[in-house]
Every structure is written in structure tokens, then in C-alpha cells.
Amino acid sequence: MSTLKITPLVGLEIHVQLATRSKLFCNCTVEFGAKPNSRVCPVCLGMPGVLPVINKRALDLSIAVGLALNCRITRHSKWDRKSYYYPDLPKNYQISQYDLPLAHDGYFEIPSNGSMRRIRIRRAHIEEDAGKNIHDTPGCTLVDLNRAGTPLLEIVTEPDISSANEAHTFCTELQRLVTYLGVSEGSMQKGHMRFEPNINVIVEHSGVEYRTPIVEVKNLNSFRAVRSAIDYEISRQVAGWEADNDYVLGNRPNENRGWNDTRQVTEFQRPKEAAHDYRYFPDPDLVPVEIDDHWLQRIRSEVTEFPLARRGRFVAQYGLTDADADTIVSDRATADLFEAVLDTGAPVSIVSKQFVNIWLKIANARHTTMAQLGVDARRMGELASLVQVGTVSPTAANQIAERMPDTADTPEALANSMGLVQVQDIKAMEKWLDEVFAANERTVQDALTKPKKASGSIGFLRGQVMRVSGGKADPGLAGELIEERLKKMSE
Amino acid sequence: MRHVALLARLKPDDEEVARLADELSAILAYMGRLDELDTTDVPPTAHAVPMVNVWREDKSSASLGVEVVLANAPQSQNGFFRVPKVL
């Protein structure tokens, strides 16, 4: 078995909850954590005689995703009923889109091993979510229908993904995209994104290719579970083929499996039902949707730059490192804020350093994002400019920034009141130098006698000057004065 | 016939299966008469009414309230519907 070559084939079905206020076909509020069955009406209860009416915003948001995923938008689409047998959808069917999905034939590019890989999108269609079955109580199931009828977009990829890591990247990039577009809150905790990978492998043995049956892992709700389940399935299927060479597509059934997070294994659920078993048919209660050029154009103009493109632009246009660009683009509001700060005329080199080294840390310490610190672009720009012109040192800027979220004062006013305006007064500087030189004779000797250590020693002395000055010394001037004094001493 | 019964979660006995199979065949044959029509120039349609783009704006309004929602339920518990064990 030494000549086995394994090629995983992974496709993803991803349910994204759309960020609407109300449900897909009725006026009930979409709300996480509301009292059970308090967001329910005759429509989502499946009462006879009710008439569902589509939520316009769900269409707008879905078209935006379709465009962002480079899909063709279906100009004439319709609604279908899909048979369903569980009490969390009491109509006995789910309203979905079968043969005319809203969007189809697109692609999404994701970073993989240092380059970009194109993953084809087969389709994206709108459907309603089911409610929640709770199985904690012995002998019965409790049902909460608050979630029933919540709008979802189901995105289906082609089996172009070739590893668990790549699937993980796809999912995180998609999360970033939908939150960027404002199409979904994308909260994993609230179950806004659920993943169902389809997995099989090509085993190549002695020049012959064998394909294992396709396994769909149902209902994963974390990125970590996506990665673990796919890794597990790849190993399981290869081992399955090694143990039984008849374990191939066509000879053994495709199956649905569930992920057991405690045991870190997938478990058999049932053989996969063929599509016709859902007995789809057009929903007579809902009229078709027709999308014209004008509508598409409106959505196109509302869709902003996508995160990956923006990250690339930040690197190219502002000279940011990949890591810094990644940090700043991680949420849209922060990226917008960064560009707004630059628009105030503040220098990009200092602003990017302050974003990554100062603002991010303050935001993390306060469990919020940089954009929500309550410091606007103008004040952030002023702080960067104070460093640029030398009014305050980078260290002092840090101290000022710490205070800024809690006050409306300008950074300059804070610098004054905190006594952090850099002292460029030679007399004061000389006094600090006297103190530092006296306290660090050995370092001074090193600087004078060991050329290899000179720059390190000077750096150390400058740091000490900054320390004894309480951050008030101008570090540039301090450096110059230290070098001057050393030169005089060596003469 | 048995497959269709399974999908509908029905359990007809052998006698019923035989009778229903005959009836369904007759129904399908009757519907089959539609095949005689020439539909070459008729565009496919999914809906009986020539109407598109009927929608509502994304506004929410009050729901029924838990008590009313559960009023017709044979069993309920702590605000939930209570049904026989699923799975």
C-alpha cells in the first residue's frame, strides 16, 4: 500500500442567516434569545389559510452576496416546497428554491499556500430556517418556533476544495465577506453560519483511481469543527477503502454523518436521500421574482469593496505589511476608520503603527473594536501628527491614547495636561544626560571603547534619558546629544 | 407505491397498497392525457396567475403571544410545544 496517492474532494453547503429585522415570509421579529414561541404568528405556525409574502430586504441582501461571489443572478426565479417531517417546521414543508436558485455559477477566491485559489460556486438560494427541537427532556421533544421562518441563504460550492485547511479558510473568508457586506451578522455563537461539507477522496493505486462514496457531514457550527470533521473523514474513508476495496462510489451508498465533538469522530446517521425524495413542487402561494437591470445596478452600487481586495490595496497603496493590513481590514468599520484617519492628512507610517501597536491593544483590553473605542478619526489623526512633528514621543503617544477613549479632549490638550510635551530645551536635556551618564558608567565606557557595542549602548542610554524624563524628552534630540557628548569624551 | 407511502410516513397494509396502486395508476393515466396537447409554443410557467414581485418591506410587528400560540397545542411545557420524542 505504499503507492497510494490521496486527493480529497470537498464541497461545502453553507447556510448564512440574513440580517433582516423580520422573518422571510411574515412580520415576526428575528431575535436571538427571545422567550420561546414569543416570535411566532399564524404564518410561521403553518396555520391553514395564511399567505406568506416575501421580505424584499432578504432579496436585496441575497443579490449582494450573489454579486460578491461573482455569480450569475437568475432574472426569473421562483419558490418551491420541500417536504419536511419534523415538528420544528409545522407546515410539513420548507419554502426553498429548487431549480431556479437566485444566484448560480460563480466563484470565490481564497488564499491558499501563498497564492489565490478559485473555488467555484454552484448556486445560492434563499430558504426559511426551521425552529428548534430540544431533546433534553426524556420521552418527549420540546419545540420553540421563534427561529422558524428566519431567512437563510444556502451557498453551495463545487467540490473544488482539496483540504480541511482550505475549507477552514473558505469559511472564515466567507464570514468576513458577509459581515463586510452587512448581509449577515455572521455570529457563530448565534448560529448565523452553519456548514455541511460533502467529502470523498480519490485513492490512486497502481495507476488506477478509486473514488470513495460521498459523505455529507450535517450541521457543523464552528470553523474548528469544519476542519476536524473533514480531516477525520479523509482518514476514515482512506482506511475504509484500504480495508475493503469495494468501498467505492456506486458500490456503497452515500451517507449522512454527524460530528461528535466530544469523541472527535463522525457517526453514521442515514443513507442520503435522492433529491426527488423531497418531492419539490412550486409553491402556489408565492409569485415568482423577476430581477431587472435597474435592480441589479442598485445593489451593485451599494456593495462595497470586498475584504480581500481591500487588504491587497492597503498593502499596495499604503505600504502596509500583510500582517498589519490583515489586522486593520479584519472588520469593515476599523478599515473605514483607518482610511478616515489618513484623510485627515496624518502620516500613514505612524497611523499604521498606532493602529496595530496602540489602538488595537486598547480595544482588546476594553473588549471592543478599534472603531468602537469612541475616538474619532480626527483625534486619531491629531495624535499621529503630534508624533510626526515631535511634540510628543511615540511612548508618550501611547499614554495619551490610553486616556482618549474616556475624554473628548484633543490629544494636544492631553499632552499638555499630562506634562508629556517633549522637552527640546537643551539645558533640561543636559541635566537628564548628566544623571544618566553618572548612573551608567559601564555602558558609557562600552560605547566609547567597544565599537561593536556602540549603537546598542547609545540606544540604551537614550532609553534611560526617556525614562528619567518621564517620556518628555525628544528621543531624536536625546540621541544627538548623547552622541555629541560621547564624541567629546573620546577626544 | 410502498416508497411513496414511506415518504408520506403512511403505513398502508397489503390490501390498501393493491387498491391505491390501481387508483394511482388511473389518476396518472388521466393526467397523461395532457401529453396529447401540443405545448411547443407555450412558455413554461410555475404559477397560475400572471403576477411577479409581490413583496413586503422588512418591517416587524407584534407576534401572537406565547399563550395564544400554545392555545391549540395538545401538550405544552414551559412555553414550548411538547411533542412525542423525535429521533
Coordinates of C-alpha atoms in Angstrom, one line a residue:
Chain A
M1 CA 0.0 0.0 0.0
S2 CA 3.0 2.3 -0.3
T3 CA 2.0 3.8 -3.6
L4 CA -1.4 5.3 -2.6
K5 CA -2.0 8.9 -3.7
I6 CA -4.9 10.6 -1.9
T7 CA -6.8 13.5 -3.4
P8 CA -9.6 14.8 -1.2
L9 CA -12.7 16.3 -2.9
V10 CA -14.6 18.6 -0.7
G11 CA -17.6 20.8 -1.4
L12 CA -19.4 23.0 1.1
E13 CA -23.0 23.8 1.7
I14 CA -23.2 26.9 3.9
H15 CA -26.3 28.4 5.5
V16 CA -25.9 32.1 6.2
Q17 CA -28.6 33.9 8.2
L18 CA -29.6 37.1 6.5
A19 CA -29.6 40.3 8.6
T20 CA -33.2 41.2 8.3
R21 CA -35.4 42.6 11.1
S22 CA -38.4 40.4 10.3
K23 CA -38.8 36.8 9.1
L24 CA -38.7 35.7 5.4
F25 CA -42.5 35.4 4.9
C26 CA -44.1 37.1 7.9
N27 CA -43.7 40.2 10.1
C28 CA -42.4 38.3 13.2
T29 CA -39.2 39.8 14.6
V30 CA -36.0 37.8 14.1
E31 CA -34.4 37.9 17.6
F32 CA -31.8 35.6 19.2
G33 CA -32.6 34.6 22.8
A34 CA -36.2 35.7 22.9
K35 CA -38.7 33.8 25.2
P36 CA -39.7 30.5 23.5
N37 CA -42.5 30.9 21.0
S38 CA -42.8 34.6 21.6
R39 CA -41.9 35.5 18.0
V40 CA -44.5 33.4 16.2
C41 CA -47.6 34.1 14.2
P42 CA -50.1 32.1 12.1
V43 CA -47.8 32.2 9.0
C44 CA -44.7 30.7 10.7
L45 CA -47.0 28.4 12.7
G46 CA -48.2 26.9 9.5
M47 CA -51.9 27.6 10.1
P48 CA -54.2 26.8 7.2
G49 CA -55.4 29.7 5.1
V50 CA -52.4 32.0 5.7
L51 CA -50.5 33.7 2.9
P52 CA -46.7 34.1 3.0
V53 CA -45.2 37.3 1.5
I54 CA -41.5 37.6 0.7
N55 CA -39.3 40.1 2.6
K56 CA -37.8 42.5 0.0
R57 CA -34.7 43.0 2.0
A58 CA -33.9 39.3 2.0
L59 CA -33.8 39.5 -1.8
D60 CA -31.6 42.6 -1.8
L61 CA -29.1 41.0 0.6
S62 CA -29.0 37.7 -1.3
I63 CA -28.4 39.5 -4.6
A64 CA -25.5 41.4 -2.9
V65 CA -23.9 38.0 -1.9
G66 CA -24.5 36.6 -5.4
L67 CA -22.7 39.5 -7.0
A68 CA -19.9 39.4 -4.4
L69 CA -19.4 35.7 -5.3
N70 CA -19.2 36.5 -9.0
C71 CA -22.5 34.6 -9.6
R72 CA -25.0 35.0 -12.4
I73 CA -28.2 36.3 -10.9
T74 CA -31.3 34.4 -12.0
R75 CA -33.5 37.0 -13.7
H76 CA -36.6 34.9 -13.1
S77 CA -36.7 32.7 -10.0
K78 CA -39.5 31.1 -8.0
W79 CA -40.3 29.3 -4.8
D80 CA -40.7 25.6 -4.1
R81 CA -42.0 23.5 -1.3
K82 CA -39.6 20.8 0.1
S83 CA -41.2 18.1 2.1
Y84 CA -40.1 18.1 5.7
Y85 CA -41.2 15.8 8.6
Y86 CA -40.1 17.3 11.8
P87 CA -42.1 19.4 14.3
D88 CA -39.8 22.4 14.1
L89 CA -41.4 23.3 10.8
P90 CA -45.0 22.7 11.3
K91 CA -46.2 23.4 7.7
N92 CA -44.7 20.0 6.8
Y93 CA -42.6 21.6 4.1
Q94 CA -39.9 24.2 3.9
I95 CA -40.1 27.0 1.4
S96 CA -37.0 27.0 -0.6
Q97 CA -35.8 27.4 -4.2
Y98 CA -35.2 24.2 -6.2
D99 CA -34.5 24.5 -9.9
L100 CA -34.2 28.3 -10.2
P101 CA -31.9 29.4 -7.4
L102 CA -31.4 33.2 -7.0
A103 CA -27.7 33.0 -8.0
H104 CA -25.6 30.4 -9.7
D105 CA -22.3 29.7 -11.4
G106 CA -19.9 32.0 -9.6
Y107 CA -16.6 31.7 -7.8
F108 CA -14.8 32.8 -4.6
E109 CA -11.1 33.3 -4.5
I110 CA -9.3 32.4 -1.2
P111 CA -5.7 32.5 -0.2
S112 CA -4.1 29.0 -0.2
N113 CA -0.4 28.2 0.2
G114 CA 0.7 31.7 -0.7
S115 CA -1.4 32.1 -3.8
M116 CA -5.1 32.6 -4.6
R117 CA -7.3 29.6 -5.4
R118 CA -10.6 29.9 -7.1
I119 CA -13.4 27.8 -5.6
R120 CA -16.4 27.6 -7.9
I121 CA -19.9 28.4 -6.5
R122 CA -22.6 26.2 -7.9
R123 CA -25.6 28.0 -6.6
A124 CA -27.0 30.2 -3.8
H125 CA -30.7 30.1 -2.9
I126 CA -33.0 31.6 -0.3
E127 CA -34.9 29.4 2.1
E128 CA -36.6 29.6 5.5
D129 CA -35.0 28.2 8.7
A130 CA -36.7 25.6 10.9
G131 CA -37.4 26.2 14.6
K132 CA -35.6 24.4 17.3
N133 CA -36.2 20.9 18.7
I134 CA -34.9 20.4 22.2
H135 CA -34.3 16.8 23.2
D136 CA -33.2 17.3 26.8
T137 CA -36.4 16.0 28.4
P138 CA -36.8 12.2 28.5
G139 CA -39.6 10.8 26.4
C140 CA -40.6 14.0 24.6
T141 CA -39.3 16.8 22.4
L142 CA -39.8 20.4 23.2
V143 CA -40.3 22.8 20.2
D144 CA -39.5 26.5 20.0
L145 CA -40.7 28.1 16.7
N146 CA -39.1 31.5 17.1
R147 CA -36.4 30.7 14.5
A148 CA -38.9 29.1 12.1
G149 CA -39.1 31.3 9.0
T150 CA -35.8 33.1 9.6
P151 CA -34.3 33.9 6.2
L152 CA -31.2 31.9 5.2
L153 CA -29.1 32.0 2.1
E154 CA -27.7 28.5 1.3
I155 CA -24.5 28.7 -0.7
V156 CA -23.3 25.5 -2.4
T157 CA -19.7 25.2 -3.8
E158 CA -18.4 22.7 -6.4
P159 CA -16.1 20.0 -4.9
D160 CA -13.1 22.2 -5.6
I161 CA -11.7 22.3 -2.0
S162 CA -8.8 20.0 -1.5
S163 CA -8.0 20.0 2.2
A164 CA -9.5 20.7 5.6
N165 CA -7.4 23.8 5.9
E166 CA -8.7 25.1 2.7
A167 CA -12.2 24.5 3.8
H168 CA -11.5 26.4 7.0
T169 CA -10.1 29.3 5.1
F170 CA -13.1 29.3 2.8
C171 CA -15.5 29.5 5.7
T172 CA -13.6 32.3 7.6
E173 CA -13.2 34.3 4.4
L174 CA -16.9 33.9 3.6
Q175 CA -17.8 35.1 7.2
R176 CA -15.6 38.1 6.6
L177 CA -17.3 38.8 3.3
V178 CA -20.9 38.6 4.6
T179 CA -20.2 40.7 7.7
Y180 CA -18.4 43.2 5.5
L181 CA -21.4 43.5 3.2
G182 CA -23.7 43.8 6.2
V183 CA -25.6 40.9 4.8
S184 CA -25.3 38.9 7.9
E185 CA -24.1 39.4 11.5
G186 CA -22.1 36.3 10.9
S187 CA -22.1 35.4 14.6
M188 CA -21.0 31.8 15.2
Q189 CA -22.4 31.9 18.8
K190 CA -25.8 32.8 17.5
G191 CA -25.7 30.1 14.8
H192 CA -25.7 32.6 11.9
M193 CA -23.4 30.3 9.8
R194 CA -23.8 26.5 9.6
F195 CA -21.7 24.3 7.5
E196 CA -22.3 20.9 5.8
P197 CA -19.2 19.6 4.0
N198 CA -19.5 16.9 1.3
I199 CA -16.4 14.8 1.3
N200 CA -14.9 12.0 -0.7
V201 CA -11.4 11.1 -1.8
I202 CA -9.8 9.8 -4.9
V203 CA -7.4 6.9 -4.0
E204 CA -4.9 6.3 -6.7
H205 CA -3.3 2.9 -6.5
S206 CA -1.0 1.3 -9.2
G207 CA -2.3 3.8 -11.8
V208 CA -6.0 3.2 -11.1
E209 CA -8.2 5.8 -9.5
Y210 CA -10.9 4.8 -7.0
R211 CA -13.5 7.2 -5.6
T212 CA -15.0 6.6 -2.2
P213 CA -18.7 7.2 -1.6
I214 CA -19.7 10.8 -0.8
V215 CA -20.3 11.6 2.9
E216 CA -22.2 14.7 4.0
V217 CA -21.4 15.9 7.5
K218 CA -24.5 17.6 8.8
N219 CA -24.9 20.8 10.7
L220 CA -21.4 22.0 11.8
N221 CA -21.5 25.3 13.6
S222 CA -17.8 26.2 14.1
F223 CA -14.8 26.7 11.9
R224 CA -12.9 24.3 14.1
A225 CA -15.5 21.5 13.7
V226 CA -15.3 22.0 9.9
R227 CA -11.6 21.4 9.9
S228 CA -11.7 18.5 12.3
A229 CA -14.6 16.7 10.6
I230 CA -13.0 16.9 7.2
D231 CA -9.7 15.7 8.4
Y232 CA -11.4 12.8 10.2
E233 CA -13.5 11.9 7.2
I234 CA -10.5 11.9 4.8
S235 CA -8.6 9.4 7.1
R236 CA -11.7 7.3 7.7
Q237 CA -12.5 7.0 4.0
V238 CA -9.0 6.1 3.0
A239 CA -8.9 3.5 5.8
G240 CA -12.3 2.3 4.7
W241 CA -11.0 1.7 1.1
E242 CA -7.8 0.0 2.3
A243 CA -9.9 -2.4 4.4
D244 CA -12.4 -3.1 1.6
N245 CA -11.6 -2.2 -2.0
D246 CA -15.3 -2.3 -2.8
Y247 CA -15.8 0.8 -0.6
V248 CA -16.2 3.0 -3.7
L249 CA -18.8 5.3 -5.1
G250 CA -21.7 3.3 -6.7
N251 CA -20.9 0.1 -4.8
R252 CA -21.5 1.6 -1.4
P253 CA -24.2 4.2 -0.5
N254 CA -23.5 7.8 0.0
E255 CA -24.4 8.7 3.6
N256 CA -25.1 11.5 6.0
R257 CA -23.0 11.6 9.1
G258 CA -22.9 13.7 12.2
W259 CA -19.9 15.2 14.0
N260 CA -19.4 14.1 17.6
D261 CA -17.3 16.9 19.1
T262 CA -16.6 15.1 22.3
R263 CA -15.2 12.0 20.7
Q264 CA -13.9 13.9 17.6
V265 CA -15.4 11.4 15.2
T266 CA -18.2 11.4 12.6
E267 CA -21.1 9.0 13.2
F268 CA -23.4 7.3 10.7
Q269 CA -26.9 8.9 10.5
R270 CA -28.6 7.6 7.4
P271 CA -28.2 6.9 3.7
K272 CA -28.6 10.0 1.7
E273 CA -32.0 10.5 0.2
A274 CA -32.0 11.3 -3.5
A275 CA -33.3 14.8 -4.4
H276 CA -36.7 13.6 -5.7
D277 CA -37.5 12.1 -2.3
Y278 CA -38.0 15.7 -1.1
R279 CA -40.8 15.9 -3.6
Y280 CA -40.2 19.5 -4.5
F281 CA -43.0 21.4 -6.3
P282 CA -43.7 25.1 -7.0
D283 CA -45.3 26.9 -4.1
P284 CA -48.7 28.2 -5.3
D285 CA -48.8 30.8 -2.5
L286 CA -45.8 32.8 -3.8
V287 CA -45.4 34.5 -7.1
P288 CA -42.1 34.4 -9.0
V289 CA -39.4 37.0 -8.6
E290 CA -38.1 39.0 -11.6
I291 CA -34.9 41.0 -11.3
D292 CA -34.3 43.7 -13.9
D293 CA -31.1 45.6 -14.8
H294 CA -32.1 48.6 -12.7
W295 CA -32.5 46.5 -9.5
L296 CA -29.1 44.8 -10.1
Q297 CA -27.5 48.1 -10.7
R298 CA -28.8 49.5 -7.5
I299 CA -27.4 46.6 -5.4
R300 CA -24.1 46.8 -7.3
S301 CA -23.7 50.4 -6.3
E302 CA -24.4 49.6 -2.7
V303 CA -21.9 46.7 -2.5
T304 CA -18.6 48.0 -1.1
E305 CA -15.1 46.8 -1.8
F306 CA -14.6 43.2 -0.7
P307 CA -12.2 42.5 2.2
L308 CA -9.6 40.5 0.2
A309 CA -9.4 43.2 -2.4
R310 CA -9.1 45.9 0.3
R311 CA -6.3 44.0 2.1
G312 CA -4.4 43.9 -1.1
R313 CA -5.0 47.6 -1.8
F314 CA -3.8 48.5 1.7
V315 CA -0.5 46.7 1.1
A316 CA 0.0 48.2 -2.4
Q317 CA -1.2 51.7 -1.7
Y318 CA -0.1 52.4 1.9
G319 CA 2.9 50.0 2.0
L320 CA 1.5 48.1 5.0
T321 CA 2.8 44.6 5.8
D322 CA 0.5 41.7 5.1
A323 CA 0.0 41.1 8.8
D324 CA -0.8 44.8 9.6
A325 CA -3.2 45.0 6.6
D326 CA -4.9 41.8 7.8
T327 CA -5.3 43.3 11.3
I328 CA -6.7 46.6 10.1
V329 CA -9.1 45.1 7.5
S330 CA -10.4 42.4 9.9
D331 CA -13.6 44.4 10.3
R332 CA -15.1 46.9 8.0
A333 CA -15.6 49.7 10.5
T334 CA -11.9 49.6 11.5
A335 CA -10.7 49.6 7.9
D336 CA -13.1 52.6 7.2
L337 CA -11.7 54.4 10.3
F338 CA -8.1 53.8 9.2
E339 CA -8.8 55.4 5.9
A340 CA -10.7 58.3 7.5
V341 CA -7.7 58.9 9.8
L342 CA -5.4 59.1 6.7
D343 CA -7.9 61.5 5.1
T344 CA -7.1 64.0 7.9
G345 CA -3.6 64.2 6.5
A346 CA -1.9 62.1 9.2
P347 CA 1.2 60.2 8.0
V348 CA 0.4 56.6 7.1
S349 CA 3.6 55.2 8.7
I350 CA 2.7 56.5 12.1
V351 CA -1.0 55.8 11.8
S352 CA -0.5 52.2 10.9
K353 CA 1.9 51.7 13.8
Q354 CA -0.5 53.3 16.2
F355 CA -3.4 51.2 14.9
V356 CA -1.5 47.9 15.4
N357 CA 0.6 48.8 18.5
I358 CA -1.7 51.2 20.4
W359 CA -5.3 51.3 19.3
L360 CA -5.6 47.5 18.9
K361 CA -4.2 46.9 22.3
I362 CA -6.5 49.4 23.9
A363 CA -9.5 47.9 22.1
N364 CA -8.6 44.4 23.1
A365 CA -8.2 45.5 26.8
R366 CA -11.6 47.0 26.7
H367 CA -13.1 44.0 24.8
T368 CA -14.2 46.1 21.8
T369 CA -13.1 47.0 18.3
M370 CA -10.9 50.0 17.4
A371 CA -13.9 51.6 15.6
Q372 CA -16.0 51.4 18.8
L373 CA -13.5 53.0 21.1
G374 CA -15.2 56.3 20.9
V375 CA -12.1 58.0 19.4
D376 CA -12.9 59.6 16.1
A377 CA -10.7 59.8 13.0
R378 CA -9.9 63.5 13.6
R379 CA -8.4 62.9 17.1
M380 CA -6.6 59.8 16.0
G381 CA -5.1 61.8 13.1
E382 CA -4.0 64.5 15.5
L383 CA -2.2 62.1 17.8
A384 CA -0.3 60.7 14.8
S385 CA 0.6 64.2 13.7
L386 CA 1.8 65.2 17.2
V387 CA 4.3 62.3 17.0
Q388 CA 5.3 63.3 13.4
V389 CA 6.2 66.9 14.3
G390 CA 7.9 65.8 17.5
T391 CA 5.6 67.4 20.0
V392 CA 5.3 64.1 21.8
S393 CA 7.4 60.9 21.7
P394 CA 5.9 57.6 20.5
T395 CA 5.9 56.4 24.1
A396 CA 4.1 59.5 25.3
A397 CA 1.5 59.0 22.4
N398 CA 0.8 55.6 24.0
Q399 CA 0.0 57.2 27.3
I400 CA -2.2 59.8 25.7
A401 CA -4.1 57.2 23.7
E402 CA -4.9 55.3 26.8
R403 CA -6.8 58.3 28.1
M404 CA -8.5 59.3 24.8
P405 CA -11.5 56.9 24.9
D406 CA -12.6 58.4 28.2
T407 CA -12.4 62.1 27.3
A408 CA -13.3 64.4 24.5
D409 CA -10.1 66.4 24.9
T410 CA -7.8 66.8 21.9
P411 CA -4.5 64.8 22.1
E412 CA -2.7 68.1 22.3
A413 CA -4.6 69.3 25.3
L414 CA -4.0 65.9 26.9
A415 CA -0.3 66.1 26.1
N416 CA -0.2 69.5 27.9
S417 CA -2.3 68.5 30.9
M418 CA -0.3 65.2 31.3
G419 CA 3.0 67.0 31.0
L420 CA 4.1 64.9 28.0
V421 CA 5.0 67.7 25.6
Q422 CA 8.5 66.8 24.5
V423 CA 11.2 69.0 26.0
Q424 CA 13.5 70.3 23.4
D425 CA 15.2 72.7 25.9
I426 CA 18.9 71.8 25.8
K427 CA 19.5 72.8 29.4
A428 CA 16.9 70.4 30.7
M429 CA 18.2 67.7 28.4
E430 CA 21.8 68.2 29.5
K431 CA 20.6 67.7 33.1
W432 CA 19.0 64.4 32.3
L433 CA 22.1 63.3 30.4
D434 CA 24.3 64.1 33.4
E435 CA 22.1 61.9 35.5
V436 CA 22.1 59.0 33.0
F437 CA 25.8 59.2 32.3
A438 CA 26.6 59.2 36.0
A439 CA 24.3 56.2 36.7
N440 CA 25.6 54.1 33.7
E441 CA 29.3 54.5 33.7
R442 CA 29.9 51.0 32.4
T443 CA 27.6 51.5 29.4
V444 CA 29.3 54.8 28.7
Q445 CA 32.7 53.0 28.7
D446 CA 31.3 50.3 26.4
A447 CA 30.1 53.0 24.0
L448 CA 33.5 54.6 24.0
T449 CA 35.7 51.6 23.7
K450 CA 33.8 48.8 22.0
P451 CA 32.7 49.9 18.5
K452 CA 30.6 46.8 18.0
K453 CA 28.5 47.7 21.0
A454 CA 28.4 51.4 20.4
S455 CA 24.9 51.6 18.8
G456 CA 23.4 49.3 21.3
S457 CA 24.8 51.3 24.1
I458 CA 23.7 54.6 22.7
G459 CA 20.2 53.1 22.3
F460 CA 20.2 52.0 25.9
L461 CA 21.4 55.5 27.1
R462 CA 18.7 57.2 25.1
G463 CA 16.1 54.9 26.6
Q464 CA 17.3 55.8 30.1
V465 CA 17.0 59.5 29.2
M466 CA 13.5 58.9 28.1
R467 CA 12.8 57.2 31.4
V468 CA 14.3 59.8 33.7
S469 CA 12.5 62.5 31.7
G470 CA 9.2 60.7 32.2
G471 CA 8.7 60.4 28.4
K472 CA 9.1 64.2 27.9
A473 CA 12.5 64.2 26.2
D474 CA 12.5 64.3 22.5
P475 CA 14.2 61.0 21.6
G476 CA 15.7 62.3 18.4
L477 CA 17.4 65.2 20.2
A478 CA 18.4 63.0 23.1
G479 CA 20.2 60.7 20.6
E480 CA 22.0 63.6 19.1
L481 CA 23.1 65.0 22.4
I482 CA 24.3 61.6 23.6
E483 CA 26.4 61.1 20.5
E484 CA 27.8 64.6 20.8
R485 CA 28.8 64.1 24.4
L486 CA 30.5 60.7 23.7
K487 CA 32.4 62.3 20.9
K488 CA 33.7 65.0 23.2
M489 CA 34.6 62.4 25.9
S490 CA 36.7 60.4 23.4
E491 CA 38.6 63.4 22.2
Chain B
M1 CA -46.3 2.6 -4.1
R2 CA -44.6 1.5 -0.9
H3 CA -41.9 4.1 -1.5
V4 CA -44.4 6.9 -1.8
A5 CA -46.1 5.6 1.3
L6 CA -42.8 5.7 3.2
L7 CA -42.2 9.3 2.1
A8 CA -45.6 10.3 3.3
R9 CA -45.0 8.4 6.6
L10 CA -48.1 6.2 5.9
K11 CA -48.3 2.5 6.6
P12 CA -50.9 1.0 4.2
D13 CA -51.5 -2.7 4.6
D14 CA -51.2 -5.1 1.6
E15 CA -54.8 -4.8 0.6
E16 CA -54.6 -1.0 0.7
V17 CA -51.4 -1.0 -1.3
A18 CA -53.1 -3.0 -4.1
R19 CA -56.2 -0.8 -4.2
L20 CA -54.2 2.5 -4.0
A21 CA -51.8 1.3 -6.7
D22 CA -54.8 0.8 -9.1
E23 CA -56.2 4.2 -8.2
L24 CA -52.9 6.0 -8.6
S25 CA -52.4 4.3 -12.0
A26 CA -55.8 5.5 -13.1
I27 CA -55.1 9.1 -11.9
L28 CA -51.7 9.1 -13.7
A29 CA -53.3 7.8 -16.9
Y30 CA -55.9 10.5 -16.7
M31 CA -53.2 13.2 -16.2
G32 CA -51.3 11.6 -19.1
R33 CA -54.0 12.9 -21.4
L34 CA -52.3 16.3 -21.1
D35 CA -49.4 14.8 -23.1
E36 CA -51.7 14.9 -26.1
L37 CA -51.7 18.7 -26.2
D38 CA -49.2 20.5 -28.4
T39 CA -47.3 22.8 -26.0
T40 CA -44.5 23.7 -28.4
D41 CA -45.3 27.4 -28.2
V42 CA -46.4 27.6 -24.6
P43 CA -43.7 29.0 -22.2
P44 CA -43.1 27.1 -19.0
T45 CA -44.8 28.6 -16.0
A46 CA -44.6 27.9 -12.3
H47 CA -47.7 29.9 -11.4
A48 CA -51.3 30.1 -12.4
V49 CA -51.6 33.9 -12.1
P50 CA -49.6 36.2 -14.3
M51 CA -48.1 38.2 -11.5
V52 CA -44.5 38.7 -10.2
N53 CA -42.6 40.6 -7.5
V54 CA -45.2 40.8 -4.7
W55 CA -43.3 41.6 -1.5
R56 CA -43.3 43.4 1.8
E57 CA -40.8 45.8 3.3
D58 CA -38.6 44.5 6.1
K59 CA -40.7 45.7 9.0
S60 CA -41.6 43.7 12.0
S61 CA -44.8 43.8 14.0
A62 CA -46.1 42.1 17.2
S63 CA -46.4 38.3 17.2
L64 CA -49.3 36.4 18.6
G65 CA -48.0 36.0 22.2
V66 CA -47.0 32.7 23.8
E67 CA -50.4 31.9 25.3
V68 CA -52.3 32.2 22.0
V69 CA -49.6 30.3 20.2
L70 CA -49.9 27.4 22.5
A71 CA -53.7 27.5 22.9
N72 CA -54.3 24.8 20.3
A73 CA -51.4 22.6 21.2
P74 CA -52.4 19.2 22.7
Q75 CA -49.4 19.5 25.1
S76 CA -47.1 22.3 26.1
Q77 CA -44.4 22.8 28.7
N78 CA -42.7 26.0 30.0
G79 CA -43.7 27.9 26.8
F80 CA -42.6 25.1 24.5
F81 CA -44.7 22.8 22.3
R82 CA -44.4 19.3 23.7
V83 CA -44.4 16.5 21.1
P84 CA -43.6 12.8 21.1
K85 CA -39.8 12.2 21.0
V86 CA -38.2 13.0 17.7
L87 CA -35.1 10.9 16.6

